Amino acid sequence: MIHYNKYIKWGFLMMILVVQNACTKDFLNLNPEATTNLDDFYTNEDEVRQAVNGAYNILMDLGRSSLWEVGEMRSDNTSFQYNTIERGRQPREFIDQFLTDASAEPIAAFWEQSFIGIARCNDVINYIDQVEMPEENSLHYQAEVRFLRALHYFNLVRQYGGVPIRLSPAESPEDALSEGRATVDDVYQIIVDDLTTAVSYFASSGLIDNDKGRATEGAARTLLAKVYLTLGRFEDAIPELRSVMAMGYVLLANYRDNFIPEMKNGGESIFEIQYLGAQPALASNFMYQFAPYTSGSAVTGDPQTPLAGGAGWNIPTQDMIDAYEEGDLRKDISLAEGYTNSDGDFVAIPHIIKYNNGFVERGQTDDNFPYLRYADVLLMLAEVLNEQGFAANGEAFDLLNNVRERAGLPAKTTGNARPELHIGDQQSFREAILRERRVELAFENHRWYDLVRSGKAVEVMNEHGQREKQQKNTIPGNAYQVTQNRLLLQIPQIEVTLDGLEQNPQ
């Protein structure tokens, strides 16, 4: 229930209002300006646009922690640096080790932030018709928030299974109570409906928004294709992916350019979570959280921001390090296997450097978080084509090898004289795609979902857990006992208690 009585009327939507043009015309500005009451709102188009911007804002909170806490850290890509002194972050550790329970703050935060985002989208969808504006503008705004609502529900259904479906604003405390958890199929139907509507509205509006960072037809089609891929609807995914390929996105020549602030929202970017390092409320902080807590300023370069319990997270595992082939240019762009301390000694604690691009102000960075990239589109299309039928050295191979070539790696082909580059059947192509997605999209929150949808999560994570226990003496004996039930998070206990929701079995 997430205490909906706190958000009714004005709270859902107007926790923040957003100005349109504060810094540059080509940046989705999420700077809070004021609060207002919903009864006095939705009187003109400017207010609608502010409300739409407010719907984007919650992504910043999700991106700073929740998305990678329940995404990347549940996979075999990352773990955490065990902190013997500060033990207050155990709920994060338990997520990584499959020991979390329904009272854990991170899973409650993920749920609450997601439903706040859904509520803000609902407000726009339900109130926009009372505002006079050109029809094409109205369609464009509605397309944006339908994309965002689908994004939230897609995240929720993959983590919790069936969740309550809320499609209208809560007008009273009584409205806060849900009708219970919907089925997984029903949630996916809402997601598909929202995204197909968003695609249609974007196309019908004919508008191209000059503010970079906003949702687009390309983003809606890409997310829809990912939904179809997750559902095994491969034939439905193909036209969406081909449409995106015709929209002018490109693989950047340099992989690193996807992650540096100067290249935000570039030619390979389809959708990014936006941050603005110069303003504390809008800045990102991945560099600090992902740095070893023992590294001082050696990793961040910021001597004024001490690292402690908030650092040492999303640490690359040895499994992740070993996944890179020799000569893969992406490895040294994505991670470092250690750092040099103030005494000049090398400390072998791996950490993510994909988002290590310096700071703007103390504790504030300007890095966006990539959500959808064109490389993902190419790999998804390669995967669905292979699922339609293996074709030796066919189009799916070309798509796979385009991504590998950018990484400085040789092509994989049928009949290759090098055994590690030979792909001889459909199953070996599946394995090649899963491996390529792992290193191409490392630390972008795709690996966990790829493992689950491919049916490999239980096997891979149990094997990974055994290796982790062999390498580390701090892991509880009951950690990494992964079952099919434990692929879903527990419903936050407050929702079970107050809203009467059925709990996921463990």
Short mmCIF file of N, CA and C in Angstrom, two decimals, residues 185-321:
data_model
loop_
_atom_site.label_atom_id
_atom_site.label_comp_id
_atom_site.label_asym_id
_atom_site.label_seq_id
_atom_site.Cartn_x
_atom_site.Cartn_y
_atom_site.Cartn_z
N ASP A 185 0.40 -12.46 -15.95
CA ASP A 185 -0.09 -12.23 -17.31
C ASP A 185 -0.82 -10.89 -17.41
N ASP A 186 -1.62 -10.57 -16.40
CA ASP A 186 -2.36 -9.31 -16.44
C ASP A 186 -1.42 -8.11 -16.36
N VAL A 187 -0.37 -8.21 -15.55
CA VAL A 187 0.60 -7.12 -15.47
C VAL A 187 1.30 -6.94 -16.80
N TYR A 188 1.70 -8.04 -17.41
CA TYR A 188 2.36 -7.94 -18.71
C TYR A 188 1.43 -7.36 -19.78
N GLN A 189 0.14 -7.65 -19.67
CA GLN A 189 -0.79 -7.08 -20.65
C GLN A 189 -0.85 -5.57 -20.51
N ILE A 190 -0.82 -5.06 -19.28
CA ILE A 190 -0.78 -3.61 -19.07
C ILE A 190 0.49 -3.02 -19.68
N ILE A 191 1.62 -3.70 -19.48
CA ILE A 191 2.90 -3.22 -20.01
C ILE A 191 2.85 -3.15 -21.53
N VAL A 192 2.38 -4.23 -22.16
CA VAL A 192 2.31 -4.26 -23.62
C VAL A 192 1.34 -3.20 -24.13
N ASP A 193 0.19 -3.06 -23.47
CA ASP A 193 -0.78 -2.05 -23.89
C ASP A 193 -0.19 -0.65 -23.80
N ASP A 194 0.47 -0.36 -22.70
CA ASP A 194 1.06 0.97 -22.54
C ASP A 194 2.12 1.25 -23.60
N LEU A 195 2.96 0.27 -23.88
CA LEU A 195 4.04 0.50 -24.84
C LEU A 195 3.53 0.57 -26.28
N THR A 196 2.58 -0.25 -26.63
CA THR A 196 2.02 -0.14 -27.98
C THR A 196 1.29 1.18 -28.15
N THR A 197 0.60 1.62 -27.09
CA THR A 197 -0.05 2.94 -27.15
C THR A 197 0.99 4.04 -27.26
N ALA A 198 2.07 3.93 -26.49
CA ALA A 198 3.13 4.94 -26.55
C ALA A 198 3.72 5.02 -27.94
N VAL A 199 4.00 3.87 -28.56
CA VAL A 199 4.54 3.85 -29.93
C VAL A 199 3.58 4.57 -30.87
N SER A 200 2.29 4.24 -30.76
CA SER A 200 1.29 4.86 -31.63
C SER A 200 1.20 6.36 -31.41
N TYR A 201 1.19 6.79 -30.15
CA TYR A 201 1.07 8.21 -29.84
C TYR A 201 2.31 8.99 -30.28
N PHE A 202 3.50 8.42 -30.08
CA PHE A 202 4.71 9.09 -30.55
C PHE A 202 4.65 9.29 -32.06
N ALA A 203 4.25 8.23 -32.78
CA ALA A 203 4.19 8.32 -34.24
C ALA A 203 3.11 9.29 -34.69
N SER A 204 1.96 9.29 -34.00
CA SER A 204 0.85 10.17 -34.39
C SER A 204 1.15 11.63 -34.11
N SER A 205 1.89 11.88 -33.03
CA SER A 205 2.15 13.27 -32.68
C SER A 205 3.07 13.93 -33.69
N GLY A 206 3.99 13.15 -34.23
CA GLY A 206 4.93 13.68 -35.21
C GLY A 206 5.93 14.65 -34.63
N LEU A 207 5.97 14.78 -33.31
CA LEU A 207 6.87 15.73 -32.67
C LEU A 207 8.20 15.08 -32.34
N ILE A 208 9.26 15.83 -32.45
CA ILE A 208 10.58 15.40 -32.00
C ILE A 208 10.99 16.36 -30.90
N ASP A 209 11.06 15.86 -29.68
CA ASP A 209 11.36 16.72 -28.54
C ASP A 209 12.82 17.14 -28.57
N ASN A 210 13.07 18.42 -28.41
CA ASN A 210 14.44 18.92 -28.42
C ASN A 210 15.18 18.68 -27.11
N ASP A 211 14.46 18.32 -26.06
CA ASP A 211 15.09 18.08 -24.77
C ASP A 211 15.62 16.65 -24.71
N LYS A 212 16.91 16.49 -24.77
CA LYS A 212 17.49 15.15 -24.71
C LYS A 212 17.21 14.53 -23.34
N GLY A 213 17.08 13.22 -23.34
CA GLY A 213 16.83 12.51 -22.11
C GLY A 213 15.38 12.10 -21.95
N ARG A 214 14.51 12.56 -22.82
CA ARG A 214 13.10 12.19 -22.73
C ARG A 214 12.86 10.89 -23.50
N ALA A 215 11.78 10.22 -23.18
CA ALA A 215 11.39 9.01 -23.89
C ALA A 215 11.02 9.34 -25.33
N THR A 216 11.23 8.39 -26.20
CA THR A 216 10.98 8.55 -27.63
C THR A 216 10.30 7.29 -28.17
N GLU A 217 9.90 7.35 -29.43
CA GLU A 217 9.36 6.16 -30.07
C GLU A 217 10.39 5.04 -30.06
N GLY A 218 11.66 5.38 -30.29
CA GLY A 218 12.71 4.37 -30.26
C GLY A 218 12.82 3.69 -28.92
N ALA A 219 12.70 4.47 -27.84
CA ALA A 219 12.76 3.89 -26.50
C ALA A 219 11.56 2.98 -26.27
N ALA A 220 10.37 3.41 -26.68
CA ALA A 220 9.17 2.60 -26.48
C ALA A 220 9.25 1.30 -27.26
N ARG A 221 9.72 1.36 -28.48
CA ARG A 221 9.84 0.13 -29.29
C ARG A 221 10.91 -0.80 -28.72
N THR A 222 12.01 -0.23 -28.25
CA THR A 222 13.07 -1.07 -27.68
C THR A 222 12.60 -1.77 -26.42
N LEU A 223 11.92 -1.03 -25.54
CA LEU A 223 11.42 -1.65 -24.31
C LEU A 223 10.36 -2.69 -24.64
N LEU A 224 9.51 -2.41 -25.61
CA LEU A 224 8.49 -3.38 -26.01
C LEU A 224 9.14 -4.66 -26.54
N ALA A 225 10.19 -4.51 -27.33
CA ALA A 225 10.90 -5.69 -27.83
C ALA A 225 11.50 -6.49 -26.69
N LYS A 226 12.03 -5.80 -25.67
CA LYS A 226 12.60 -6.50 -24.52
C LYS A 226 11.51 -7.23 -23.74
N VAL A 227 10.33 -6.65 -23.66
CA VAL A 227 9.20 -7.33 -23.02
C VAL A 227 8.84 -8.59 -23.81
N TYR A 228 8.72 -8.46 -25.13
CA TYR A 228 8.40 -9.62 -25.96
C TYR A 228 9.47 -10.71 -25.82
N LEU A 229 10.73 -10.30 -25.79
CA LEU A 229 11.82 -11.27 -25.62
C LEU A 229 11.67 -12.00 -24.29
N THR A 230 11.35 -11.26 -23.23
CA THR A 230 11.18 -11.86 -21.91
C THR A 230 10.02 -12.85 -21.91
N LEU A 231 8.97 -12.55 -22.65
CA LEU A 231 7.79 -13.42 -22.72
C LEU A 231 7.96 -14.57 -23.71
N GLY A 232 9.07 -14.60 -24.43
CA GLY A 232 9.26 -15.63 -25.44
C GLY A 232 8.47 -15.38 -26.71
N ARG A 233 8.00 -14.17 -26.90
CA ARG A 233 7.24 -13.81 -28.11
C ARG A 233 8.23 -13.26 -29.15
N PHE A 234 9.07 -14.14 -29.65
CA PHE A 234 10.18 -13.73 -30.49
C PHE A 234 9.72 -13.11 -31.80
N GLU A 235 8.68 -13.67 -32.39
CA GLU A 235 8.19 -13.14 -33.67
C GLU A 235 7.68 -11.71 -33.51
N ASP A 236 7.08 -11.41 -32.35
CA ASP A 236 6.59 -10.05 -32.11
C ASP A 236 7.73 -9.06 -31.88
N ALA A 237 8.85 -9.55 -31.35
CA ALA A 237 9.98 -8.66 -31.06
C ALA A 237 10.67 -8.19 -32.33
N ILE A 238 10.68 -9.01 -33.36
CA ILE A 238 11.48 -8.71 -34.56
C ILE A 238 11.08 -7.39 -35.22
N PRO A 239 9.81 -7.14 -35.51
CA PRO A 239 9.48 -5.86 -36.18
C PRO A 239 9.80 -4.64 -35.32
N GLU A 240 9.68 -4.77 -34.02
CA GLU A 240 10.02 -3.63 -33.15
C GLU A 240 11.51 -3.33 -33.26
N LEU A 241 12.32 -4.36 -33.20
CA LEU A 241 13.77 -4.16 -33.27
C LEU A 241 14.20 -3.65 -34.63
N ARG A 242 13.60 -4.15 -35.69
CA ARG A 242 13.95 -3.66 -37.03
C ARG A 242 13.55 -2.20 -37.20
N SER A 243 12.43 -1.82 -36.60
CA SER A 243 12.02 -0.41 -36.67
C SER A 243 13.04 0.48 -35.97
N VAL A 244 13.53 0.03 -34.81
CA VAL A 244 14.54 0.81 -34.09
C VAL A 244 15.81 0.93 -34.90
N MET A 245 16.19 -0.15 -35.58
CA MET A 245 17.42 -0.13 -36.40
C MET A 245 17.32 0.87 -37.54
N ALA A 246 16.10 1.17 -37.95
CA ALA A 246 15.90 2.11 -39.06
C ALA A 246 15.83 3.56 -38.59
N MET A 247 16.01 3.81 -37.30
CA MET A 247 15.81 5.15 -36.75
C MET A 247 17.08 5.98 -36.64
N GLY A 248 18.21 5.44 -37.06
CA GLY A 248 19.42 6.25 -37.09
C GLY A 248 20.35 6.07 -35.91
N TYR A 249 20.04 5.17 -34.98
CA TYR A 249 20.97 4.89 -33.90
C TYR A 249 22.21 4.19 -34.47
N VAL A 250 23.34 4.33 -33.78
CA VAL A 250 24.58 3.74 -34.26
C VAL A 250 25.37 3.17 -33.08
N LEU A 251 26.26 2.23 -33.40
CA LEU A 251 27.27 1.83 -32.44
C LEU A 251 28.38 2.87 -32.47
N LEU A 252 28.66 3.50 -31.37
CA LEU A 252 29.76 4.46 -31.34
C LEU A 252 31.07 3.72 -31.57
N ALA A 253 32.02 4.37 -32.22
CA ALA A 253 33.29 3.73 -32.53
C ALA A 253 34.04 3.35 -31.26
N ASN A 254 33.92 4.19 -30.23
CA ASN A 254 34.62 3.96 -28.97
C ASN A 254 33.60 3.59 -27.90
N TYR A 255 33.70 2.40 -27.36
CA TYR A 255 32.78 1.91 -26.33
C TYR A 255 32.69 2.87 -25.16
N ARG A 256 33.81 3.45 -24.76
CA ARG A 256 33.85 4.32 -23.59
C ARG A 256 32.98 5.56 -23.76
N ASP A 257 32.79 6.00 -24.98
CA ASP A 257 32.02 7.22 -25.20
C ASP A 257 30.57 7.10 -24.73
N ASN A 258 30.10 5.87 -24.52
CA ASN A 258 28.74 5.69 -24.01
C ASN A 258 28.58 6.11 -22.56
N PHE A 259 29.69 6.28 -21.85
CA PHE A 259 29.60 6.43 -20.40
C PHE A 259 30.26 7.70 -19.87
N ILE A 260 30.76 8.56 -20.73
CA ILE A 260 31.38 9.79 -20.24
C ILE A 260 30.38 10.93 -20.33
N PRO A 261 30.36 11.80 -19.34
CA PRO A 261 29.36 12.86 -19.31
C PRO A 261 29.33 13.75 -20.55
N GLU A 262 30.49 13.96 -21.16
CA GLU A 262 30.54 14.83 -22.34
C GLU A 262 29.78 14.23 -23.53
N MET A 263 29.50 12.93 -23.48
CA MET A 263 28.82 12.25 -24.59
C MET A 263 27.43 11.77 -24.20
N LYS A 264 26.87 12.39 -23.16
CA LYS A 264 25.53 11.98 -22.72
C LYS A 264 24.54 11.95 -23.88
N ASN A 265 23.64 10.95 -23.84
CA ASN A 265 22.55 10.87 -24.81
C ASN A 265 23.06 10.91 -26.25
N GLY A 266 24.15 10.19 -26.49
CA GLY A 266 24.78 10.17 -27.81
C GLY A 266 24.07 9.25 -28.77
N GLY A 267 24.75 8.98 -29.90
CA GLY A 267 24.13 8.25 -30.99
C GLY A 267 23.75 6.82 -30.68
N GLU A 268 24.37 6.22 -29.67
CA GLU A 268 24.03 4.85 -29.29
C GLU A 268 22.99 4.81 -28.19
N SER A 269 22.77 5.92 -27.54
CA SER A 269 21.85 5.97 -26.41
C SER A 269 20.40 5.97 -26.89
N ILE A 270 19.60 5.11 -26.30
CA ILE A 270 18.17 5.08 -26.58
C ILE A 270 17.38 5.65 -25.41
N PHE A 271 17.81 5.33 -24.19
CA PHE A 271 17.21 5.96 -23.02
C PHE A 271 18.20 5.88 -21.87
N GLU A 272 18.41 7.01 -21.19
CA GLU A 272 19.30 7.09 -20.05
C GLU A 272 18.56 7.74 -18.88
N ILE A 273 18.91 7.34 -17.67
CA ILE A 273 18.44 8.06 -16.49
C ILE A 273 19.34 9.28 -16.33
N GLN A 274 18.72 10.46 -16.29
CA GLN A 274 19.45 11.71 -16.37
C GLN A 274 19.88 12.23 -14.99
N TYR A 275 21.10 12.72 -14.93
CA TYR A 275 21.60 13.37 -13.72
C TYR A 275 22.33 14.65 -14.11
N LEU A 276 22.41 15.57 -13.15
CA LEU A 276 23.05 16.85 -13.38
C LEU A 276 23.97 17.14 -12.20
N GLY A 277 25.26 16.93 -12.40
CA GLY A 277 26.22 16.93 -11.31
C GLY A 277 26.37 18.25 -10.58
N ALA A 278 26.02 19.35 -11.22
CA ALA A 278 26.23 20.66 -10.60
C ALA A 278 25.21 20.96 -9.50
N GLN A 279 24.14 20.19 -9.41
CA GLN A 279 23.11 20.45 -8.42
C GLN A 279 22.97 19.24 -7.50
N PRO A 280 23.12 19.41 -6.19
CA PRO A 280 23.14 18.26 -5.26
C PRO A 280 21.95 17.32 -5.41
N ALA A 281 20.76 17.87 -5.55
CA ALA A 281 19.58 17.01 -5.61
C ALA A 281 19.48 16.23 -6.91
N LEU A 282 20.23 16.67 -7.91
CA LEU A 282 20.13 16.06 -9.24
C LEU A 282 21.37 15.28 -9.63
N ALA A 283 22.38 15.26 -8.77
CA ALA A 283 23.65 14.63 -9.11
C ALA A 283 23.59 13.12 -8.93
N SER A 284 24.46 12.43 -9.65
CA SER A 284 24.65 11.00 -9.43
C SER A 284 25.82 10.79 -8.48
N ASN A 285 26.01 9.54 -8.05
CA ASN A 285 27.08 9.25 -7.09
C ASN A 285 27.64 7.84 -7.25
N PHE A 286 27.48 7.26 -8.43
CA PHE A 286 27.89 5.87 -8.63
C PHE A 286 29.36 5.66 -8.31
N MET A 287 30.20 6.60 -8.72
CA MET A 287 31.64 6.46 -8.51
C MET A 287 31.96 6.23 -7.04
N TYR A 288 31.28 6.92 -6.16
CA TYR A 288 31.55 6.80 -4.73
C TYR A 288 31.02 5.48 -4.17
N GLN A 289 29.83 5.07 -4.57
CA GLN A 289 29.26 3.84 -4.06
C GLN A 289 30.02 2.61 -4.55
N PHE A 290 30.55 2.67 -5.76
CA PHE A 290 31.20 1.52 -6.36
C PHE A 290 32.70 1.47 -6.07
N ALA A 291 33.24 2.49 -5.43
CA ALA A 291 34.66 2.48 -5.06
C ALA A 291 34.86 1.65 -3.80
N PRO A 292 35.98 0.94 -3.66
CA PRO A 292 36.25 0.24 -2.40
C PRO A 292 36.24 1.22 -1.23
N TYR A 293 35.61 0.86 -0.13
CA TYR A 293 35.50 1.79 1.00
C TYR A 293 36.86 2.04 1.65
N THR A 294 37.83 1.19 1.35
CA THR A 294 39.18 1.34 1.90
C THR A 294 40.08 2.19 1.03
N SER A 295 39.57 2.71 -0.08
CA SER A 295 40.44 3.35 -1.08
C SER A 295 40.68 4.83 -0.84
N GLY A 296 40.06 5.42 0.19
CA GLY A 296 40.25 6.85 0.41
C GLY A 296 39.82 7.64 -0.81
N SER A 297 40.73 8.48 -1.32
CA SER A 297 40.44 9.23 -2.54
C SER A 297 41.18 8.66 -3.75
N ALA A 298 41.82 7.49 -3.58
CA ALA A 298 42.63 6.93 -4.66
C ALA A 298 41.80 6.58 -5.89
N VAL A 299 40.57 6.16 -5.68
CA VAL A 299 39.70 5.79 -6.80
C VAL A 299 38.86 6.97 -7.26
N THR A 300 38.31 7.74 -6.31
CA THR A 300 37.41 8.84 -6.68
C THR A 300 38.14 10.12 -7.04
N GLY A 301 39.33 10.32 -6.51
CA GLY A 301 40.03 11.58 -6.73
C GLY A 301 39.44 12.73 -5.95
N ASP A 302 38.56 12.45 -4.99
CA ASP A 302 37.87 13.48 -4.23
C ASP A 302 38.27 13.35 -2.75
N PRO A 303 39.29 14.10 -2.31
CA PRO A 303 39.77 13.95 -0.92
C PRO A 303 38.79 14.49 0.12
N GLN A 304 37.78 15.26 -0.32
CA GLN A 304 36.84 15.85 0.64
C GLN A 304 35.64 14.95 0.93
N THR A 305 35.54 13.81 0.24
CA THR A 305 34.40 12.92 0.44
C THR A 305 34.90 11.59 0.96
N PRO A 306 34.89 11.39 2.28
CA PRO A 306 35.38 10.13 2.85
C PRO A 306 34.46 8.97 2.49
N LEU A 307 35.04 7.83 2.28
CA LEU A 307 34.28 6.63 1.96
C LEU A 307 34.12 5.78 3.20
N ALA A 308 32.93 5.20 3.35
CA ALA A 308 32.69 4.33 4.50
C ALA A 308 31.66 3.29 4.10
N GLY A 309 30.60 3.16 4.88
CA GLY A 309 29.61 2.13 4.61
C GLY A 309 28.84 2.31 3.32
N GLY A 310 28.87 3.54 2.78
CA GLY A 310 28.17 3.78 1.53
C GLY A 310 28.97 3.40 0.31
N ALA A 311 30.18 2.88 0.50
CA ALA A 311 31.03 2.49 -0.61
C ALA A 311 31.31 0.99 -0.55
N GLY A 312 31.94 0.49 -1.60
CA GLY A 312 32.27 -0.92 -1.64
C GLY A 312 31.15 -1.81 -2.17
N TRP A 313 30.22 -1.22 -2.93
CA TRP A 313 29.07 -1.95 -3.45
C TRP A 313 29.22 -2.21 -4.94
N ASN A 314 28.48 -3.21 -5.41
CA ASN A 314 28.52 -3.56 -6.83
C ASN A 314 29.96 -3.87 -7.26
N ILE A 315 30.68 -4.56 -6.41
CA ILE A 315 32.07 -4.92 -6.68
C ILE A 315 32.10 -6.08 -7.68
N PRO A 316 32.84 -5.96 -8.78
CA PRO A 316 32.90 -7.06 -9.76
C PRO A 316 33.41 -8.35 -9.13
N THR A 317 32.77 -9.45 -9.46
CA THR A 317 33.19 -10.75 -8.97
C THR A 317 34.32 -11.30 -9.85
N GLN A 318 34.97 -12.32 -9.34
CA GLN A 318 35.98 -12.98 -10.16
C GLN A 318 35.34 -13.63 -11.38
N ASP A 319 34.12 -14.12 -11.22
CA ASP A 319 33.39 -14.67 -12.37
C ASP A 319 33.24 -13.62 -13.47
N MET A 320 32.93 -12.39 -13.07
CA MET A 320 32.78 -11.32 -14.05
C MET A 320 34.10 -11.01 -14.74
N ILE A 321 35.15 -10.91 -13.95
CA ILE A 321 36.48 -10.62 -14.51
C ILE A 321 36.88 -11.69 -15.51
#
